[in-house]
Coordinates of C-alpha atoms and ligand atoms in Angstrom, one line a residue:
M1090 CA 0.0 0.1 -0.2
A1091 CA 1.4 3.1 -1.1
A1092 CA 1.4 6.2 1.0
L1093 CA -2.0 7.7 0.9
I1094 CA -0.5 11.4 0.6
S1095 CA 2.9 12.3 -0.2
D1096 CA 3.1 15.6 -0.5
T1097 CA 3.3 18.2 2.1
G1098 CA 4.0 18.1 5.7
D1099 CA 1.0 19.8 6.7
L1100 CA -1.3 17.7 5.1
E1101 CA 0.3 14.4 6.6
K1102 CA -0.1 16.2 9.9
A1103 CA -3.7 16.9 9.5
L1104 CA -4.4 13.5 8.2
K1105 CA -3.0 12.3 11.3
D1106 CA -5.3 14.5 13.5
V1107 CA -8.1 13.6 11.7
K1108 CA -7.5 9.8 12.0
N1109 CA -7.3 10.1 15.6
E1110 CA -10.4 12.0 15.6
L1111 CA -12.2 9.3 13.3
G1112 CA -11.1 6.5 15.8
E1113 CA -11.5 3.1 14.5
M1114 CA -11.9 3.9 10.6
N1115 CA -9.5 2.1 8.6
L1116 CA -8.0 4.7 6.0
Q1117 CA -5.8 2.3 4.5
Q1118 CA -9.2 0.6 3.1
N1119 CA -11.3 4.1 2.7
A1120 CA -9.1 6.7 2.0
V1121 CA -7.3 6.2 -1.5
V1122 CA -8.1 9.3 -3.5
D1123 CA -8.1 8.8 -7.2
E1124 CA -6.7 11.9 -8.9
K1125 CA -7.6 11.0 -12.2
K1126 CA -11.2 10.1 -11.1
E1127 CA -11.4 13.6 -9.4
G1128 CA -10.5 15.4 -12.4
S1129 CA -13.0 13.5 -14.5
V1130 CA -16.1 15.0 -13.2
S1131 CA -18.2 15.8 -15.8
S1132 CA -19.1 19.2 -16.5
S1133 CA -22.3 18.1 -18.4
D1134 CA -25.4 19.0 -16.9
G1135 CA -26.5 16.4 -14.5
G1136 CA -29.0 18.2 -12.6
G1137 CA -32.3 18.5 -14.8
G1138 CA -31.4 21.1 -17.3
L1139 CA -30.4 23.8 -15.0
G1140 CA -27.1 24.2 -17.0
E1141 CA -23.9 25.8 -16.7
R1142 CA -22.7 29.2 -15.8
K1143 CA -21.2 29.9 -19.5
I1144 CA -19.5 32.9 -19.5
K1145 CA -19.6 33.9 -23.3
V1146 CA -21.1 37.1 -24.1
A1147 CA -19.5 40.5 -23.4
N1148 CA -22.5 43.1 -23.3
F1149 CA -22.3 46.6 -22.6
E1150 CA -24.1 48.5 -25.2
S1151 CA -26.7 50.3 -23.2
G1152 CA -24.6 53.3 -22.9
E1153 CA -24.5 53.2 -19.0
I1154 CA -21.6 55.1 -17.7
Y1155 CA -19.9 55.3 -14.5
P1156 CA -22.0 56.8 -11.7
T1157 CA -20.5 60.6 -11.5
N1158 CA -18.9 60.1 -8.2
Y1159 CA -16.4 57.6 -9.7
P1160 CA -13.1 58.4 -10.5
E1161 CA -12.5 58.4 -14.4
K1162 CA -11.0 55.0 -15.0
T1163 CA -11.6 53.0 -17.9
Y1164 CA -11.3 49.4 -19.0
E1165 CA -7.7 50.0 -20.1
D1166 CA -6.7 50.9 -16.6
Y1167 CA -8.3 47.8 -15.3
V1168 CA -6.4 45.6 -17.7
M1169 CA -3.3 47.1 -16.8
R1170 CA -3.7 46.1 -13.1
N1171 CA -5.0 42.6 -14.1
D1172 CA -2.1 41.7 -16.1
V1173 CA -0.1 41.8 -12.9
E1174 CA 0.0 38.2 -11.2
S1175 CA -1.8 37.8 -7.9
K1176 CA 0.7 38.3 -5.1
G1177 CA 1.7 34.6 -4.9
Y1178 CA 0.9 33.9 -1.2
Q1179 CA 1.0 30.3 -0.9
T1180 CA -0.8 30.1 2.7
P1181 CA -2.2 32.4 5.1
A1182 CA 0.9 32.6 7.3
E1183 CA 2.8 34.3 4.5
L1184 CA 0.4 37.3 4.3
P1185 CA 1.5 40.4 5.9
S1186 CA 0.3 40.5 9.6
S1187 CA -1.9 43.3 9.2
I1188 CA -3.9 41.0 6.7
Q1189 CA -3.4 37.9 9.0
T1190 CA -5.8 39.6 11.3
I1191 CA -8.8 39.6 9.3
I1192 CA -8.7 35.9 9.1
K1193 CA -9.9 33.2 11.7
D1194 CA -6.9 32.3 13.9
D1195 CA -5.8 28.5 12.9
V1196 CA -7.5 28.5 9.5
Q1197 CA -4.6 26.9 7.8
K1198 CA -4.7 23.9 10.0
E1199 CA -8.5 23.8 9.7
I1200 CA -8.2 24.0 5.9
S1201 CA -5.8 21.2 5.8
K1202 CA -8.0 18.8 8.2
G1203 CA -11.2 19.6 6.1
V1204 CA -9.6 18.7 3.0
V1205 CA -8.6 15.4 4.2
R1206 CA -12.1 14.6 5.5
K1207 CA -13.5 15.9 2.2
K1208 CA -11.2 13.6 0.5
L1209 CA -12.4 10.7 2.6
A1210 CA -15.6 11.3 1.0
K1211 CA -14.5 11.9 -2.6
M1212 CA -15.5 15.4 -2.2
R1213 CA -14.0 18.5 -3.9
H1214 CA -15.6 21.4 -2.0
L1215 CA -14.9 22.9 1.5
V1216 CA -16.9 25.3 3.2
V1217 CA -15.2 27.2 6.2
K1218 CA -17.0 28.6 8.9
E1219 CA -15.9 32.3 9.7
A1220 CA -12.7 32.1 8.0
I1221 CA -12.8 35.8 7.5
K1222 CA -13.6 37.5 10.4
P1223 CA -17.4 39.1 10.5
S1224 CA -16.1 42.2 12.3
Y1225 CA -13.8 42.8 9.3
L1226 CA -16.7 42.4 7.0
D1227 CA -18.9 44.7 9.1
D1228 CA -16.5 47.7 9.0
L1229 CA -16.0 46.8 5.2
M1230 CA -19.9 46.3 4.3
P1231 CA -21.0 50.1 4.3
K1232 CA -18.1 50.8 1.6
I1233 CA -19.8 47.8 -0.7
I1234 CA -23.2 49.0 -0.1
E1235 CA -22.2 52.3 -1.0
K1236 CA -20.3 51.7 -4.3
F1237 CA -22.5 48.5 -5.2
W1238 CA -23.6 49.2 -8.7
P1239 CA -24.8 46.2 -10.5
Q1240 CA -24.1 45.9 -14.2
Q1241 CA -26.3 44.3 -16.7
V1242 CA -25.0 41.6 -18.4
V1243 CA -26.2 39.0 -20.7
Y1244 CA -25.1 35.2 -20.7
N1245 CA -25.4 32.8 -23.4
G1246 CA -28.5 30.9 -22.4
G1247 CA -28.7 32.6 -19.4
V1248 CA -27.2 32.4 -15.7
A1249 CA -28.8 29.1 -14.6
N1250 CA -32.0 30.3 -16.6
V1251 CA -31.9 34.1 -15.7
K1252 CA -31.1 35.8 -19.1
N1253 CA -30.6 39.1 -18.2
W1254 CA -28.6 39.3 -14.8
K1255 CA -28.2 42.7 -13.1
I1256 CA -27.4 41.8 -9.4
S1257 CA -23.9 41.4 -9.6
C1258 CA -21.5 44.2 -9.5
Y1259 CA -18.1 43.2 -11.3
L1260 CA -14.9 44.4 -9.9
E1261 CA -12.6 42.3 -12.2
V1262 CA -13.4 41.1 -15.5
M1263 CA -11.9 38.8 -17.9
E1264 CA -9.7 40.3 -21.0
G1265 CA -11.9 41.4 -23.8
G1266 CA -14.3 42.8 -21.3
V1267 CA -16.4 39.7 -20.3
P1268 CA -18.9 39.8 -19.1
C1269 CA -18.9 43.6 -18.8
T1270 CA -16.5 46.2 -19.9
N1271 CA -17.1 48.4 -17.2
P1272 CA -16.0 46.9 -13.9
C1273 CA -16.4 48.5 -10.3
L1274 CA -12.8 49.8 -9.8
P1275 CA -13.5 52.0 -6.7
L1276 CA -15.0 48.8 -5.1
L1277 CA -11.6 46.9 -6.1
D1278 CA -9.4 49.3 -4.4
D1279 CA -11.8 48.8 -1.1
C1280 CA -11.6 44.9 -1.4
S1281 CA -8.0 44.4 -1.9
E1282 CA -7.1 43.2 1.6
L1283 CA -10.2 41.0 1.5
L1284 CA -8.9 39.6 -2.0
D1285 CA -5.3 39.2 -0.6
A1286 CA -6.7 37.1 1.9
V1287 CA -8.9 35.1 0.0
D1288 CA -6.1 34.4 -2.5
A1289 CA -3.8 32.8 0.1
L1290 CA -6.7 30.9 1.8
F1291 CA -7.8 29.4 -1.8
T1292 CA -4.1 28.9 -2.5
H1293 CA -3.5 26.9 0.3
W1294 CA -7.1 24.8 0.0
Y1295 CA -6.4 24.1 -3.6
K1296 CA -2.3 23.0 -2.7
Q1297 CA -3.9 20.5 -0.2
Q1298 CA -6.8 19.3 -2.5
H1299 CA -4.4 18.6 -5.2
A1300 CA -1.7 17.2 -3.0
C1301 CA -0.4 14.0 -4.7
N1302 CA -1.9 10.8 -3.4
K1303 CA -0.9 8.3 -6.1
P1304 CA 2.1 5.7 -5.7
G1305 CA 5.4 7.1 -7.5
Q1306 CA 3.9 10.5 -8.5
P1307 CA 6.5 13.2 -7.7
K1308 CA 6.0 15.6 -5.3
R1309 CA 5.2 19.3 -6.5
E1310 CA 8.0 21.5 -5.8
E1311 CA 7.3 24.5 -7.7
P1312 CA 4.7 27.1 -5.9
Y1313 CA 1.0 27.4 -7.4
K1314 CA 0.4 30.5 -9.3
I1315 CA -3.0 31.8 -9.1
K1316 CA -5.0 34.4 -11.1
R1317 CA -8.3 36.1 -10.4
V1318 CA -10.0 36.0 -13.7
M1319 CA -13.4 37.4 -12.7
N1320 CA -14.5 38.8 -9.4
F1321 CA -18.0 40.2 -8.4
I1322 CA -20.3 40.7 -5.3
T1323 CA -24.0 39.9 -5.9
R1324 CA -26.9 40.9 -4.1
Y1325 CA -29.8 38.4 -3.9
T1326 CA -33.4 39.7 -2.9
P1327 CA -37.1 38.0 -3.2
N1328 CA -37.7 39.9 -6.7
P1329 CA -38.2 37.2 -9.2
N1330 CA -34.9 36.4 -10.9
E1331 CA -33.2 37.9 -8.1
Q1332 CA -33.4 35.2 -5.5
A1333 CA -30.7 32.8 -6.3
L1334 CA -28.3 31.2 -8.6
L1335 CA -29.6 27.7 -9.7
K1336 CA -27.5 24.6 -9.9
H1337 CA -24.4 25.4 -11.9
V1338 CA -20.8 24.9 -12.6
D1339 CA -18.4 28.0 -12.7
G1340 CA -16.6 29.2 -15.7
A1341 CA -17.6 26.4 -18.4
G1342 CA -14.0 25.0 -18.7
K1343 CA -12.0 28.4 -18.1
V1344 CA -12.0 28.2 -14.4
D1345 CA -10.0 25.9 -12.3
G1346 CA -11.6 26.7 -9.0
S1347 CA -13.7 29.6 -7.2
A1348 CA -14.1 30.9 -3.9
V1349 CA -17.5 32.1 -2.5
I1350 CA -17.6 34.5 0.5
A1351 CA -20.7 35.3 2.3
L1352 CA -21.2 38.8 3.3
P1353 CA -22.9 40.5 6.3
V1354 CA -26.8 41.2 6.3
D1355 CA -27.0 44.7 5.3
R1356 CA -27.9 46.2 8.6
W1357 CA -26.8 49.8 7.0
T1358 CA -29.7 50.5 4.7
G1359 CA -32.7 49.0 6.9
P1360 CA -33.5 47.5 10.0
E1361 CA -31.6 43.9 10.6
D1362 CA -35.2 42.2 10.7
V1363 CA -36.1 43.3 7.7
M1364 CA -32.8 42.8 5.6
S1365 CA -32.2 39.5 7.3
F1366 CA -33.1 36.2 5.5
E1367 CA -32.8 34.1 8.5
G1368 CA -35.1 31.1 8.2
H1369 CA -35.8 32.0 4.3
G1370 CA -33.3 30.0 2.5
G1371 CA -30.2 31.5 1.2
G1372 CA -27.6 28.9 2.0
L1373 CA -25.1 26.9 -0.3
T1374 CA -26.0 23.6 -1.9
F1375 CA -23.3 21.4 -3.3
W1376 CA -23.5 18.0 -5.5
D1377 CA -20.3 16.1 -4.9
G1378 CA -18.8 12.7 -3.7
H1379 CA -18.9 11.0 -7.1
P1380 CA -17.7 11.6 -10.5
N1381 CA -21.1 10.4 -12.1
P1382 CA -23.9 12.9 -11.2
A1383 CA -26.5 10.5 -10.8
K1384 CA -24.6 9.3 -7.7
Q1385 CA -23.6 12.4 -6.2
Q1386 CA -24.6 13.6 -2.9
E1387 CA -26.6 16.9 -2.2
I1388 CA -25.0 18.6 0.6
D1389 CA -26.4 21.9 2.1
Y1390 CA -24.8 24.7 4.2
D1391 CA -26.6 27.2 6.1
T1392 CA -23.8 30.1 5.1
R1393 CA -23.4 33.3 7.3
S1394 CA -21.1 36.3 7.1
G1395 CA -17.3 35.4 6.6
D1396 CA -18.0 31.8 5.8
I1397 CA -15.9 30.7 2.6
G1398 CA -16.9 28.0 0.0
F1399 CA -13.8 26.6 -1.9
I1400 CA -15.2 25.0 -5.1
D1401 CA -13.0 23.0 -7.2
K1402 CA -13.7 22.7 -11.2
A1403 CA -16.7 21.8 -12.4
V1404 CA -18.5 20.8 -9.0
W1405 CA -22.0 21.6 -9.1
H1406 CA -23.4 24.1 -6.6
Q1407 CA -26.2 26.4 -6.0
A1408 CA -26.6 29.8 -4.2
N1409 CA -30.4 28.7 -2.7
P1410 CA -33.4 31.0 -3.3
I1411 CA -34.3 33.5 -0.4
T1412 CA -37.9 34.5 -0.1
K1413 CA -36.7 37.7 2.4
G1414 CA -34.3 40.1 3.1
T1415 CA -31.4 40.5 1.0
R1416 CA -28.2 38.3 0.8
W1417 CA -25.0 39.4 -0.3
A1418 CA -21.8 37.3 -1.4
M1419 CA -18.5 37.7 -3.0
V1420 CA -17.2 35.4 -5.6
I1421 CA -13.9 35.0 -7.1
F1422 CA -13.2 32.5 -10.3
Y1423 CA -9.5 31.6 -10.3
E1424 CA -7.0 29.9 -12.7
V1425 CA -4.4 28.1 -11.6
V1426 CA -1.0 27.0 -13.0
Ligands
AKG2099 O1 -24.0 33.7 -4.1 C1 -23.5 32.7 -4.0 O2 -23.3 32.3 -2.6 C2 -22.6 31.7 -4.7 C3 -22.9 32.5 -6.3 C4 -22.1 31.6 -7.0 O3 -21.9 30.2 -7.0 C5 -21.8 32.4 -8.5 O4 -22.1 33.1 -8.3 O5 -21.1 31.5 -9.4
FE2_2100 FE1 -20.8 29.4 -8.5

């Protein structure tokens, strides 16, 4: 029997911890994770015609302009910035200490352990509770609410059945201006610490999730390079077409993984009990655990401020409908090399 995990010491330690916690479980028998199978999850529609989130159409012809209080920046300004690779933090521990303070203590270890548990269940997603401190997001949220400016985008075939999508504010878009050409740059500035933090968490998660498990496979020495290919904030409401993002996979082949960060309930523009969606849906659901969609399990999470969902390539998921209040989330699509 070859070593179960041969890549990082971190992961080996996490495995020991989980082994202790799981007691009698025979890991030798149950825990072989087949990377090939993992990578072969179909991105075809396994869920009753709900569809992929295809990113195809750049549509910004309506003549919409930046609100007048925005600095005069154009798409070209944005592209110049996006050409710079992500800062390359491989773990939260490498972040500047000022940014480490916005992250939950010991989250690195928690992610390593969480990945081991998920691998035992052959799953390729992980949700970490309060990975970002809710108090930090409470401080950031008024800026997000002030500058939130949903851009009109049209997706080919619709975003999980919604053709005209105008509930997301794009901070970074793909080259060529997809899915819109007017990213909200002021908000990108406000969110830069949060984005650095999530980049480091995502890189750490991705590295653990893709650590080599197969006999004889060489250990990867070079660092993972991640790039945020798209990044947006969505505000869901109980209005038709604004309640949910139904079952989909991110990026239709162009995206290697995603992070979804739950943001606070908007207590700034209305009374909390009115804005809250507590008891009215709004969590995340994943379909995972088997390469064959018909055999996948459905897993629900009641996500709240600061929780992060890490999602591997082509894992089916859904932002569940709300019937009351407003629900905010930040979403980042990554390319990994
Ligand atoms: O809103 C969320 O919590 C997740 C949304 C999502 O999966 C997406 O925008 O691709
Ligand atoms: Fe998604």
